[in-house]
Each structure stands twice: as C-alpha cells, then as structure tokens.
C-alpha cells in the first residue's frame, strides 16, 4: 500500500495552479448519458475517483477518448442500465448515474452504494425524489429496481439539501415530460455547473444556487463541452498548508467566492489572506490562533470536506477551538491519528474540542478517508520529525500528485509504493 514519508518543519512558499474539481466533474460525466451526441470535458482532474467513474461509463457501453487536454465521452452505444454491484459498492459517486440512466433507458438497477469511511451515506432522498417523478422503485435483496416508463415532472421537497440527490433529480427531470420543482435543493457551486451544462444541452433549468430549482423536461438533449471549475477543497487544503507551515502560498486559477467560508476562518486563525480576481495568497503569521467555533453545513456554510484539514490547524493553534461536524455522522476518524501525533482533542458525539499544542510530533498514521488523509499530510508538514502516512492511495482519490505539488513548495515529502 502506498505511503507518504514527510519530514516536517519546512515553510511552504511559492505558487501553484489548482486542478479541476472532482465534485463538479463527476455529475457532469453522468450527464453525458442524457445525450447520444459526444461531449467534451476540459480541465478534468486526473484523480482515481474520476478514472473509476469513467470506467463505469465504459462498462455500460460508452466510449471515452483521453486526449491531451480533454476527454471526449460518446454514449451513443451505451446499453446497460444495470450497475454492477462491485462498481456501485466501490465507487460511491456511481449513485450519480441513477438519474441519467433512468432518464435514458427508463430503467435502472443498482445495489445500495453502502456506507463509506465518513458515514452511513443513505440514498433515501434520491429514491423518494424519483418516486415523486413517477418512478416505480422496488427494493429487494440489497438491489434497487427503478422502472421509469411513467417518468414525469413533479414536485420534490428534499428533507436535507443533499448535493447528490439534487444532481440526480435534476438529470432525471431534464428528460422527464413536464415541469419539475426541487425544493430545499443543494446550493453548492457544482449545482450551478450542472445547470449550465444541462442548459447548454438544450434543457431549461433555473434556480441553481438558490433553494428551488425548476426544470422543464425535454424530449431530447444535445452534446456539450465543459471546462471543470477549480477544486475549492483542493484550494482550501493548500490554504491550510500555508497557515500550518507559517509559509506563503499563492493559488492561481481559483474562484475566491467559493472559498469565502475557508478564508474567513483562516483569517480568524490569524492568517493574512490577499484575494485577487482568480488567485489568492495565504501568508502564515506564526502559530495559528484558536478558532472559536467551526460548524460544517450545506453551502455557503463551512464545507464538511474541509473539516479534517481545519482540525489540523486547530491542533497547533494557541488556545482551544471547537469543530462541529453537522453533515456526516462519522467524519472524525482522522482525530485518532492526530492524537498519535500529540494532538489534544476530545470528541463528544459530533463535536471536537481541540486544545492547541505548541508542536505535533511525527508518527506512523493511516488515511481513513480522503480528506482525513489530506489532514494527516498537513499535520506531517508541521510536525517535529518524521511522519509516515499510510494508505496514501485514498488521498489520490481527490488530489492530483499531492506530494509533487508540496515538494515544489518546499516540503520534504516522498512517496513509497
Ligand atoms: C457530495 O456527497 C460530495 N461528493 C461530498 O464530497 C461532500 O462531502 C457532500 O456532497 C456534502 O457537501 C460528491 O459530490 C461526489 P450529500 P453526497 O448527499 O452528495 C445525507 C469529498 O470528499 N443524505 O449532500 O453524497 C448524508 O448522509 C466528498 O469530495 C441522506 O440522509 O452528500 C449526509 O449526512 C465526501 N439521504 C448529508 O445528507 C440521502 O439520500 C449530505 O450528503 C442523501 C444524503
């Protein structure tokens, strides 16, 4: 299993350009199933979650051409509406295929994607929403059978503004006759990206970014070309790297608006942050200050995908910080590993009380999930001595060559496969 070996202490300095967003690319790949014309994706992130998703598309019969700076996906010959159990279980994001597969074939058969390292990950909101659109959903033996001959527009109210459920239902509604309203919809930037793509395909979708999304279903949709927006979580991770190493990093090709919550919290921690049109510079100001309260929530609240990285910043802060994880039910697995590095953290239910220490010390730690693994790398960068982060392949799910980028910024980090 790959591991990252880090000798902490270097101040990270320099600049880097942020790669395309995983969570924007994945639903857009799924949208390729809504048309029989080829689609072109630029600035796609070369990360394992993306390659896995593309293998699912190929499995159901699509053709994917990897060209220098773009992907061409042609789903003309897609013919399978059954998602193989192995793929569905391995790749949580396969759930984004349910809506498009159903809209395309009027049939879909999935197994439960199952929980993952950060929680139970139910799909009840997806299924209930599809039922509101006239889909007949039956569940038997761990499999979900969706029959959509009577797929039609309808009114959906989400109990929770689920990103995946919002995206799935937008894509199902795009080819459903009639009008659909999705209320209490997710407001993440990736939803607006999907709306733009669907409208480029000839759909009529409005309201992304607000809590109500209106879709007028169409009979047929065109191909599209899309350039992935920069990954706001990858950007946030490098912002924290500048703070915990007391360095100075300029991130190019970012959308500052997507980083406002992170910028606000890191300023509270004492960082100096300069914001430009499509770049941001983060300058550490010595040991971070405590952050009184960080509570994760739906966008534009503080992103749950940055919670683990903020635990690392809080672990070395002057004073005590409180971090509340209000999105997922089991997303503090990195805390046990930070404790091995000398952190002083108490977890009570979904609350972490973090009393900052002067310095963490290196240790052998394990990535339990994607963002938790990134948090441990950040901890290794500022710890005294050597840190070995095991199961590094988990980090490759969401970060392109993290160790190479960090090395270019001055980190003493290498990978051992
Ligand atoms: C997306 O996951 C992201 N993944 C996650 O990023 C991100 O953490 C999450 O949104 C929240 O922002 C992708 O976009 C590929 P949700 P998703 O449905 O859609 C509950 C990363 O590290 N829920 O918004 O699965 C759920 O259990 C990943 O890049 C239900 O109860 O998240 C959770 O508590 C991790 N029933 C909450 O809603 C449902 O049917 C938010 O989940 C669906 C969700």
Tab-separated table of C-alpha atoms and ligand atoms in Angstrom:
chain	number	residue	atom	x	y	z
A	1	UNK	CA	0.000	0.000	0.000
A	2	UNK	CA	1.431	3.423	-0.955
A	3	UNK	CA	2.620	5.693	1.822
A	4	UNK	CA	3.880	9.253	2.101
A	5	UNK	CA	7.001	9.983	4.163
A	6	UNK	CA	7.225	13.550	5.455
A	7	UNK	CA	9.902	15.338	7.471
A	8	UNK	CA	8.147	18.300	8.995
A	9	UNK	CA	9.272	21.853	9.586
A	10	UNK	CA	9.708	23.429	6.164
A	11	UNK	CA	7.872	26.680	5.440
A	12	UNK	CA	5.936	26.178	2.201
A	13	UNK	CA	6.467	29.014	-0.248
A	14	UNK	CA	5.618	29.524	-3.891
A	15	UNK	CA	2.634	29.319	-6.154
A	16	UNK	CA	0.569	26.654	-7.885
A	17	UNK	CA	-2.452	26.342	-10.124
A	18	UNK	CA	-5.444	24.396	-8.765
A	19	UNK	CA	-6.698	21.433	-10.807
A	20	UNK	CA	-10.272	20.780	-11.898
A	21	UNK	CA	-12.943	19.993	-9.318
A	22	UNK	CA	-13.747	16.328	-8.617
A	23	UNK	CA	-17.257	17.142	-7.415
A	24	UNK	CA	-18.034	19.222	-10.489
A	25	UNK	CA	-16.625	16.670	-12.950
A	26	UNK	CA	-18.391	13.558	-11.613
A	27	UNK	CA	-22.029	14.655	-12.117
A	28	UNK	CA	-21.139	16.226	-15.486
A	29	UNK	CA	-19.701	12.885	-16.647
A	30	UNK	CA	-23.006	11.296	-15.666
A	31	UNK	CA	-24.890	13.959	-17.683
A	32	UNK	CA	-23.167	12.596	-20.815
A	33	UNK	CA	-25.741	9.774	-20.649
A	34	UNK	CA	-28.532	12.264	-21.313
A	35	UNK	CA	-27.480	12.702	-24.937
A	36	UNK	CA	-26.417	10.495	-27.837
A	37	UNK	CA	-24.059	13.192	-29.070
A	38	UNK	CA	-20.414	13.310	-27.961
A	39	UNK	CA	-19.444	15.557	-25.055
A	40	UNK	CA	-16.067	17.214	-24.411
A	41	UNK	CA	-14.660	17.893	-20.953
A	42	UNK	CA	-11.637	20.157	-20.405
A	43	UNK	CA	-9.511	20.644	-17.286
A	44	UNK	CA	-10.709	17.318	-15.908
A	45	UNK	CA	-8.882	16.220	-12.714
A	46	UNK	CA	-6.622	13.178	-13.213
A	47	UNK	CA	-7.631	11.512	-9.929
A	48	UNK	CA	-8.734	7.962	-9.182
A	49	UNK	CA	-12.386	8.829	-8.448
A	50	UNK	CA	-12.592	10.265	-11.971
A	51	UNK	CA	-10.917	7.271	-13.621
A	52	UNK	CA	-13.261	4.979	-11.696
A	53	UNK	CA	-16.303	6.930	-12.854
A	54	UNK	CA	-15.107	6.786	-16.452
A	55	UNK	CA	-14.676	3.024	-16.142
A	56	UNK	CA	-18.313	2.795	-15.072
A	57	UNK	CA	-19.358	4.725	-18.180
A	58	UNK	CA	-17.275	2.385	-20.319
A	59	UNK	CA	-18.806	-0.596	-18.543
A	60	UNK	CA	-22.293	0.464	-19.585
A	61	UNK	CA	-21.124	0.882	-23.168
A	62	UNK	CA	-19.932	4.467	-23.513
A	63	UNK	CA	-16.693	5.264	-25.316
A	64	UNK	CA	-14.170	7.519	-23.555
A	65	UNK	CA	-11.295	9.061	-25.508
A	66	UNK	CA	-8.474	10.509	-23.413
A	67	UNK	CA	-6.885	13.274	-25.414
A	68	UNK	CA	-4.136	15.665	-24.367
A	69	UNK	CA	-6.122	18.271	-22.540
A	70	UNK	CA	-9.623	16.920	-22.890
A	71	UNK	CA	-11.907	13.932	-22.572
A	72	UNK	CA	-14.395	13.003	-25.277
A	73	UNK	CA	-17.275	10.862	-23.981
A	74	UNK	CA	-19.601	9.241	-26.517
A	75	UNK	CA	-22.530	7.359	-25.009
A	76	UNK	CA	-24.251	6.505	-28.319
A	77	UNK	CA	-23.657	2.824	-27.750
A	78	UNK	CA	-24.456	2.812	-24.046
A	79	UNK	CA	-26.894	-0.019	-23.475
A	80	UNK	CA	-26.682	-1.335	-19.938
A	81	UNK	CA	-28.922	0.057	-17.259
A	82	UNK	CA	-27.734	-2.281	-14.546
A	83	UNK	CA	-24.957	-1.009	-12.330
A	84	UNK	CA	-22.639	-3.905	-11.407
A	85	UNK	CA	-22.603	-4.458	-7.654
A	86	UNK	CA	-18.828	-4.372	-7.398
A	87	UNK	CA	-18.570	-0.993	-9.108
A	88	UNK	CA	-21.523	0.506	-7.238
A	89	UNK	CA	-20.102	-0.547	-3.881
A	90	UNK	CA	-16.556	0.525	-4.679
A	91	UNK	CA	-17.471	3.894	-6.093
A	92	UNK	CA	-19.922	5.943	-4.110
A	93	UNK	CA	-20.235	8.505	-6.917
A	94	UNK	CA	-21.829	5.826	-9.139
A	95	UNK	CA	-25.060	6.867	-7.436
A	96	UNK	CA	-24.978	9.982	-9.666
A	97	UNK	CA	-25.613	7.642	-12.580
A	98	UNK	CA	-29.039	6.570	-11.329
A	99	UNK	CA	-30.903	9.669	-12.558
A	100	UNK	CA	-29.305	9.810	-16.030
A	101	UNK	CA	-29.521	6.020	-16.574
A	102	UNK	CA	-33.181	6.124	-15.635
A	103	UNK	CA	-33.852	9.144	-17.870
A	104	UNK	CA	-32.067	7.485	-20.793
A	105	UNK	CA	-33.311	3.913	-20.528
A	106	UNK	CA	-36.385	4.379	-18.348
A	107	UNK	CA	-34.934	1.526	-16.306
A	108	UNK	CA	-32.150	1.371	-13.716
A	109	UNK	CA	-30.918	-1.373	-11.395
A	110	UNK	CA	-28.470	-0.515	-8.626
A	111	UNK	CA	-27.230	-2.027	-5.448
A	112	UNK	CA	-27.012	0.112	-2.338
A	113	UNK	CA	-23.710	2.037	-2.639
A	114	UNK	CA	-23.267	1.346	1.054
A	115	UNK	CA	-21.653	3.472	3.675
A	116	UNK	CA	-18.099	4.642	3.443
A	117	UNK	CA	-15.431	5.882	5.818
A	118	UNK	CA	-17.358	9.048	6.673
A	119	UNK	CA	-20.787	7.749	7.457
A	120	UNK	CA	-23.803	5.661	6.566
A	121	UNK	CA	-24.448	7.582	3.302
A	122	UNK	CA	-28.139	6.626	2.795
A	123	UNK	CA	-29.869	7.287	-0.536
A	124	UNK	CA	-33.438	7.666	0.709
A	125	UNK	CA	-33.659	11.252	-0.582
A	126	UNK	CA	-32.619	10.122	-4.067
A	127	UNK	CA	-35.227	7.333	-4.123
A	128	UNK	CA	-38.052	9.363	-2.601
A	129	UNK	CA	-37.396	12.137	-5.124
A	130	UNK	CA	-37.512	9.692	-8.049
A	131	UNK	CA	-40.836	8.344	-6.769
A	132	UNK	CA	-42.151	11.932	-6.863
A	133	UNK	CA	-41.222	11.890	-10.563
A	134	UNK	CA	-43.412	8.859	-11.229
A	135	UNK	CA	-40.654	6.255	-10.981
A	136	UNK	CA	-41.631	2.869	-9.588
A	137	UNK	CA	-38.887	1.986	-7.088
A	138	UNK	CA	-38.715	-1.505	-5.630
A	139	UNK	CA	-36.045	-2.804	-3.296
A	140	UNK	CA	-35.231	-6.461	-2.873
A	141	UNK	CA	-32.159	-8.325	-1.725
A	142	UNK	CA	-29.996	-5.218	-1.472
A	143	UNK	CA	-30.872	-4.207	-5.023
A	144	UNK	CA	-32.936	-1.224	-6.148
A	145	UNK	CA	-35.029	-1.585	-9.285
A	146	UNK	CA	-36.279	1.640	-10.869
A	147	UNK	CA	-38.913	1.412	-13.599
A	148	UNK	CA	-39.488	4.770	-15.238
A	149	UNK	CA	-41.965	4.255	-18.052
A	150	UNK	CA	-44.159	6.816	-16.292
A	151	UNK	CA	-41.276	9.228	-15.539
A	152	UNK	CA	-42.758	12.724	-15.489
A	153	UNK	CA	-42.149	16.133	-13.977
A	154	UNK	CA	-43.224	16.612	-10.373
A	155	UNK	CA	-42.710	18.420	-7.101
A	156	UNK	CA	-39.854	17.257	-4.859
A	157	UNK	CA	-39.016	18.585	-1.402
A	158	UNK	CA	-35.696	17.343	-0.031
A	159	UNK	CA	-35.606	16.814	3.748
A	160	UNK	CA	-31.924	17.785	3.562
A	161	UNK	CA	-30.234	19.803	0.750
A	162	UNK	CA	-28.357	16.725	-0.487
A	163	UNK	CA	-25.841	17.504	-3.242
A	164	UNK	CA	-26.096	14.111	-4.903
A	165	UNK	CA	-29.866	13.879	-4.650
A	166	UNK	CA	-30.233	17.377	-6.149
A	167	UNK	CA	-27.944	16.446	-9.052
A	168	UNK	CA	-29.583	13.085	-9.681
A	169	UNK	CA	-33.053	14.596	-9.739
A	170	UNK	CA	-32.008	17.493	-12.000
A	171	UNK	CA	-30.704	14.985	-14.530
A	172	UNK	CA	-33.729	12.680	-14.310
A	173	UNK	CA	-36.094	15.672	-14.672
A	174	UNK	CA	-34.199	17.019	-17.693
A	175	UNK	CA	-35.659	14.213	-19.850
A	176	UNK	CA	-38.975	13.836	-17.981
A	177	UNK	CA	-42.038	15.251	-19.752
A	178	UNK	CA	-43.466	18.216	-17.816
A	179	UNK	CA	-42.076	20.566	-15.207
A	180	UNK	CA	-40.181	19.670	-12.039
A	181	UNK	CA	-39.510	21.731	-8.923
A	182	UNK	CA	-36.791	20.638	-6.489
A	183	UNK	CA	-37.229	22.474	-3.185
A	184	UNK	CA	-34.681	22.687	-0.383
A	185	UNK	CA	-32.155	21.886	-3.118
A	186	UNK	CA	-28.403	21.952	-2.508
A	187	UNK	CA	-26.779	25.312	-3.320
A	188	UNK	CA	-23.166	24.156	-3.869
A	189	UNK	CA	-21.302	25.738	-6.835
A	190	UNK	CA	-21.266	22.323	-8.525
A	191	UNK	CA	-25.073	22.522	-8.831
A	192	UNK	CA	-24.774	25.729	-10.882
A	193	UNK	CA	-22.166	23.995	-13.059
A	194	UNK	CA	-24.590	21.155	-13.769
A	195	UNK	CA	-27.391	23.630	-14.522
A	196	UNK	CA	-25.154	25.397	-17.074
A	197	UNK	CA	-24.292	22.080	-18.733
A	198	UNK	CA	-27.942	20.966	-18.894
A	199	UNK	CA	-28.957	24.315	-20.405
A	200	UNK	CA	-26.125	24.046	-22.935
A	201	UNK	CA	-27.665	20.668	-23.875
A	202	UNK	CA	-30.963	22.387	-24.643
A	203	UNK	CA	-32.574	21.908	-21.258
A	204	UNK	CA	-34.404	24.674	-19.384
A	205	UNK	CA	-33.126	24.706	-15.805
A	206	UNK	CA	-33.315	27.708	-13.471
A	207	UNK	CA	-32.586	28.466	-9.831
A	208	UNK	CA	-29.258	26.729	-9.175
A	209	UNK	CA	-27.607	28.440	-6.220
A	210	UNK	CA	-30.994	29.029	-4.620
A	211	UNK	CA	-33.081	26.521	-2.678
A	212	UNK	CA	-35.552	25.990	-5.507
A	213	UNK	CA	-34.551	24.574	-8.875
A	214	UNK	CA	-37.063	24.484	-11.736
A	215	UNK	CA	-36.597	22.126	-14.670
A	216	UNK	CA	-38.691	21.944	-17.846
A	217	UNK	CA	-38.259	18.439	-19.241
A	218	UNK	CA	-37.275	17.979	-22.889
A	219	UNK	CA	-37.620	15.074	-25.308
A	220	UNK	CA	-34.009	15.099	-26.498
A	221	UNK	CA	-30.802	16.838	-25.449
A	222	UNK	CA	-27.675	17.861	-27.343
A	223	UNK	CA	-23.998	17.241	-26.623
A	224	UNK	CA	-21.934	19.817	-24.709
A	225	UNK	CA	-18.420	20.947	-23.915
A	226	UNK	CA	-17.491	21.821	-20.355
A	227	UNK	CA	-14.396	23.127	-18.574
A	228	UNK	CA	-14.170	21.971	-14.964
A	229	UNK	CA	-14.050	24.759	-12.390
A	230	UNK	CA	-11.095	24.659	-9.984
A	231	UNK	CA	-11.444	22.377	-6.984
A	232	UNK	CA	-12.373	24.532	-3.983
A	233	UNK	CA	-11.461	21.794	-1.494
A	234	UNK	CA	-8.028	21.223	-3.012
A	235	UNK	CA	-7.526	25.012	-2.890
A	236	UNK	CA	-8.645	25.108	0.751
A	237	UNK	CA	-6.255	22.289	1.602
A	238	UNK	CA	-3.279	24.257	0.260
A	239	UNK	CA	-4.504	27.389	2.078
A	240	UNK	CA	-4.293	25.443	5.334
A	241	UNK	CA	-0.829	24.170	4.317
A	242	UNK	CA	0.392	27.793	4.172
A	243	UNK	CA	-1.060	28.509	7.610
A	244	UNK	CA	0.259	25.427	9.451
A	245	UNK	CA	3.774	25.762	7.990
A	246	UNK	CA	3.881	29.536	8.526
A	247	UNK	CA	4.564	29.854	4.815
A	248	UNK	CA	3.347	31.928	1.904
A	249	UNK	CA	1.457	30.280	-0.966
A	250	UNK	CA	-0.293	31.860	-3.936
A	251	UNK	CA	-3.007	29.730	-5.517
A	252	UNK	CA	-3.759	30.570	-9.131
A	253	UNK	CA	-6.872	29.620	-11.117
A	254	UNK	CA	-9.245	29.718	-8.152
A	255	UNK	CA	-12.728	31.202	-7.720
A	256	UNK	CA	-12.394	33.236	-4.494
A	257	UNK	CA	-16.166	33.304	-3.967
A	258	UNK	CA	-16.113	29.520	-3.482
A	259	UNK	CA	-13.512	29.946	-0.726
A	260	UNK	CA	-15.161	32.672	1.379
A	261	UNK	CA	-16.004	30.408	4.350
A	262	UNK	CA	-12.463	28.988	4.441
A	263	UNK	CA	-10.897	32.433	4.015
A	264	UNK	CA	-12.966	33.818	6.903
A	265	UNK	CA	-11.921	31.025	9.275
A	266	UNK	CA	-8.231	31.184	8.351
A	267	UNK	CA	-8.280	34.966	8.881
A	268	UNK	CA	-9.784	34.269	12.322
A	269	UNK	CA	-6.787	31.985	12.847
A	270	UNK	CA	-4.557	34.975	12.140
A	271	UNK	CA	-3.530	34.308	8.543
A	272	UNK	CA	-3.026	37.190	6.160
A	273	UNK	CA	-5.030	36.472	3.008
A	274	UNK	CA	-4.966	38.572	-0.162
A	275	UNK	CA	-7.785	37.945	-2.618
A	276	UNK	CA	-7.451	38.688	-6.363
A	277	UNK	CA	-9.832	38.040	-9.275
A	278	UNK	CA	-8.711	34.441	-9.869
A	279	UNK	CA	-5.972	33.966	-7.311
A	280	UNK	CA	-5.475	34.031	-3.570
A	281	UNK	CA	-2.338	34.451	-1.462
A	282	UNK	CA	-2.199	32.993	2.046
A	283	UNK	CA	0.563	34.102	4.410
A	284	UNK	CA	1.037	32.363	7.731
A	285	UNK	CA	1.631	34.637	10.718
A	286	UNK	CA	3.312	32.245	13.108
A	287	UNK	CA	1.346	29.806	15.235
A	288	UNK	CA	-2.375	29.972	14.283
A	289	UNK	CA	-4.840	31.481	16.734
A	290	UNK	CA	-7.772	29.445	18.090
A	291	UNK	CA	-10.961	29.313	16.003
A	292	UNK	CA	-13.818	29.568	18.483
A	293	UNK	CA	-16.385	27.585	16.507
A	294	UNK	CA	-16.405	25.894	13.126
A	295	UNK	CA	-19.647	24.123	12.244
A	296	UNK	CA	-19.926	22.342	8.898
A	297	UNK	CA	-23.075	22.755	6.853
A	298	UNK	CA	-24.526	22.967	3.357
A	299	UNK	CA	-23.026	25.614	1.047
A	300	UNK	CA	-22.460	28.520	1.589
A	301	UNK	CA	-21.788	27.257	5.133
A	302	UNK	CA	-18.418	25.858	6.118
A	303	UNK	CA	-17.675	22.848	3.870
A	304	UNK	CA	-17.581	19.441	5.573
A	305	UNK	CA	-14.827	18.450	3.115
A	306	UNK	CA	-12.555	20.979	4.866
A	307	UNK	CA	-13.368	19.881	8.433
A	308	UNK	CA	-10.447	17.473	8.797
A	309	UNK	CA	-7.926	19.977	7.468
A	310	UNK	CA	-9.168	22.584	9.978
A	311	UNK	CA	-8.732	20.044	12.789
A	312	UNK	CA	-5.027	20.016	11.915
A	313	UNK	CA	-4.796	23.808	12.025
A	314	UNK	CA	-6.666	23.869	15.341
A	315	UNK	CA	-4.410	21.115	16.736
A	316	UNK	CA	-1.423	23.521	16.770
A	317	UNK	CA	-3.352	26.740	17.465
A	318	UNK	CA	-2.872	28.982	20.517
A	319	UNK	CA	-5.975	28.216	22.571
A	320	UNK	CA	-8.988	25.947	22.216
A	321	UNK	CA	-11.126	25.553	19.090
A	322	UNK	CA	-14.453	23.771	18.710
A	323	UNK	CA	-15.342	21.970	15.485
A	324	UNK	CA	-18.855	20.593	14.947
A	325	UNK	CA	-19.436	18.104	12.098
A	326	UNK	CA	-23.093	18.561	11.234
A	327	UNK	CA	-23.197	16.969	7.778
A	328	UNK	CA	-21.858	13.410	8.125
A	329	UNK	CA	-22.354	11.011	11.011
A	330	UNK	CA	-18.848	9.598	11.224
A	331	UNK	CA	-16.276	12.030	9.947
A	332	UNK	CA	-13.753	12.319	12.790
A	333	UNK	CA	-11.639	9.235	12.030
A	334	UNK	CA	-8.573	11.424	11.442
A	335	UNK	CA	-8.725	12.567	15.080
A	336	UNK	CA	-7.443	9.219	16.396
A	337	UNK	CA	-4.460	9.567	14.087
A	338	UNK	CA	-3.820	13.181	15.134
A	339	UNK	CA	-3.805	12.033	18.766
A	340	UNK	CA	-0.928	9.701	17.860
A	341	UNK	CA	0.948	12.838	16.764
A	342	UNK	CA	0.421	14.505	20.130
A	343	UNK	CA	-2.767	16.448	19.466
A	344	UNK	CA	-5.071	17.231	22.385
A	345	UNK	CA	-8.600	16.587	21.078
A	346	UNK	CA	-11.753	15.356	22.796
A	347	UNK	CA	-14.674	14.101	20.708
A	348	UNK	CA	-18.205	14.088	22.112
A	349	UNK	CA	-20.782	12.944	19.538
A	350	UNK	CA	-20.299	15.282	16.562
A	351	UNK	CA	-18.247	17.863	18.482
A	352	UNK	CA	-14.448	18.048	18.626
A	353	UNK	CA	-12.880	20.185	21.360
A	354	UNK	CA	-9.310	20.878	20.245
A	355	UNK	CA	-6.781	22.346	22.665
A	356	UNK	CA	-3.861	23.501	20.560
A	357	UNK	CA	-0.349	22.244	21.349
A	358	UNK	CA	2.920	24.033	20.547
A	359	UNK	CA	4.044	21.353	18.109
A	360	UNK	CA	2.867	17.932	16.914
A	361	UNK	CA	5.444	15.162	16.646
A	362	UNK	CA	5.857	12.778	13.720
A	363	UNK	CA	4.279	9.309	13.863
A	364	UNK	CA	3.065	6.463	11.691
A	365	UNK	CA	-0.547	7.302	10.848
A	366	UNK	CA	-3.203	5.973	8.483
A	367	UNK	CA	-5.506	7.694	5.980
A	368	UNK	CA	-9.018	6.557	6.867
A	369	UNK	CA	-10.772	8.669	4.215
A	370	UNK	CA	-9.910	11.143	1.501
A	371	UNK	CA	-9.948	14.451	3.396
A	372	UNK	CA	-8.780	12.901	6.649
A	373	UNK	CA	-5.739	11.633	4.795
A	374	UNK	CA	-5.040	15.129	3.467
A	375	UNK	CA	-5.315	16.462	7.028
A	376	UNK	CA	-2.668	13.986	8.177
A	377	UNK	CA	-0.310	15.140	5.428
A	378	UNK	CA	-0.802	18.716	6.657
A	379	UNK	CA	-0.039	17.545	10.178
A	380	UNK	CA	3.153	15.855	8.978
A	381	UNK	CA	4.247	19.062	7.253
A	382	UNK	CA	4.257	20.991	10.540
A	383	UNK	CA	5.183	18.174	12.960
A	384	UNK	CA	8.599	17.734	14.576
A	385	UNK	CA	10.361	14.813	12.923
A	386	UNK	CA	9.184	12.129	10.533
A	387	UNK	CA	5.582	11.214	9.727
A	388	UNK	CA	4.509	8.235	7.619
A	389	UNK	CA	1.006	8.498	6.188
A	390	UNK	CA	-0.137	5.027	5.142
A	391	UNK	CA	-2.922	4.102	2.697
A	392	UNK	CA	-1.952	7.112	0.598
A	393	UNK	CA	-3.943	5.801	-2.370
A	394	UNK	CA	-7.062	7.029	-0.576
A	395	UNK	CA	-5.706	10.565	-0.937
A	396	UNK	CA	-5.200	10.004	-4.671
A	397	UNK	CA	-8.989	9.816	-4.955
A	398	UNK	CA	-9.210	13.592	-4.734
A	399	UNK	CA	-5.740	15.089	-5.197
A	400	UNK	CA	-3.571	15.040	-8.318
A	401	UNK	CA	0.066	14.310	-7.298
A	402	UNK	CA	-0.250	15.987	-3.902
A	403	UNK	CA	3.308	15.146	-2.870
A	404	UNK	CA	4.781	16.631	-6.074
A	405	UNK	CA	2.947	19.913	-5.580
A	406	UNK	CA	4.008	20.061	-1.929
A	407	UNK	CA	7.630	19.281	-2.850
A	408	UNK	CA	7.635	22.155	-5.327
A	409	UNK	CA	6.556	24.394	-2.455
A	410	UNK	CA	9.497	23.234	-0.342
A	411	UNK	CA	8.093	20.298	1.609
A	412	UNK	CA	10.295	17.322	2.442
A	413	UNK	CA	7.856	14.637	1.283
A	414	UNK	CA	8.159	11.500	-0.832
A	415	UNK	CA	6.001	8.557	-1.792
A	416	UNK	CA	6.880	4.906	-1.267
A	417	UNK	CA	4.688	2.445	-3.135
B	1	LIG	C1	-21.259	15.246	-2.011
B	1	LIG	O1	-21.560	13.979	-1.468
B	1	LIG	C2	-19.755	15.264	-2.207
B	1	LIG	N1	-19.367	14.223	-3.155
B	1	LIG	C3	-19.055	15.045	-0.864
B	1	LIG	O2	-17.655	15.150	-1.096
B	1	LIG	C4	-19.483	16.169	0.084
B	1	LIG	O3	-18.905	15.934	1.342
B	1	LIG	C5	-21.014	16.172	0.211
B	1	LIG	O4	-21.612	16.298	-1.097
B	1	LIG	C6	-21.513	17.317	1.078
B	1	LIG	O5	-21.068	18.528	0.552
B	1	LIG	C7	-19.527	14.448	-4.468
B	1	LIG	O6	-20.019	15.489	-4.897
B	1	LIG	C8	-19.034	13.365	-5.381
B	1	LIG	P1	-24.983	14.708	0.426
B	1	LIG	P2	-23.113	13.496	-1.333
B	1	LIG	O7	-25.981	13.875	-0.277
B	1	LIG	O8	-23.899	14.021	-2.456
B	1	LIG	C9	-27.367	12.727	3.973
B	1	LIG	C10	-15.408	14.517	-0.941
B	1	LIG	O9	-14.587	14.365	-0.030
B	1	LIG	N2	-28.166	12.065	2.946
B	1	LIG	O10	-25.043	16.197	0.283
B	1	LIG	O11	-23.103	12.035	-1.089
B	1	LIG	C11	-25.942	12.195	4.017
B	1	LIG	O12	-25.897	11.000	4.793
B	1	LIG	C12	-16.833	14.005	-0.798
B	1	LIG	O13	-15.141	15.085	-2.047
B	1	LIG	C13	-29.299	11.345	3.337
B	1	LIG	O14	-29.621	11.256	4.520
B	1	LIG	O15	-23.511	14.244	0.016
B	1	LIG	C14	-25.192	13.320	4.664
B	1	LIG	O16	-25.377	13.248	6.064
B	1	LIG	C15	-17.073	13.409	0.566
B	1	LIG	N3	-30.039	10.731	2.381
B	1	LIG	C16	-25.902	14.558	4.118
B	1	LIG	O17	-27.177	14.101	3.627
B	1	LIG	C17	-29.720	10.800	1.050
B	1	LIG	O18	-30.455	10.235	0.217
B	1	LIG	C18	-25.153	15.235	2.980
B	1	LIG	O19	-24.990	14.294	1.962
B	1	LIG	C19	-28.564	11.523	0.671
B	1	LIG	C20	-27.809	12.151	1.635
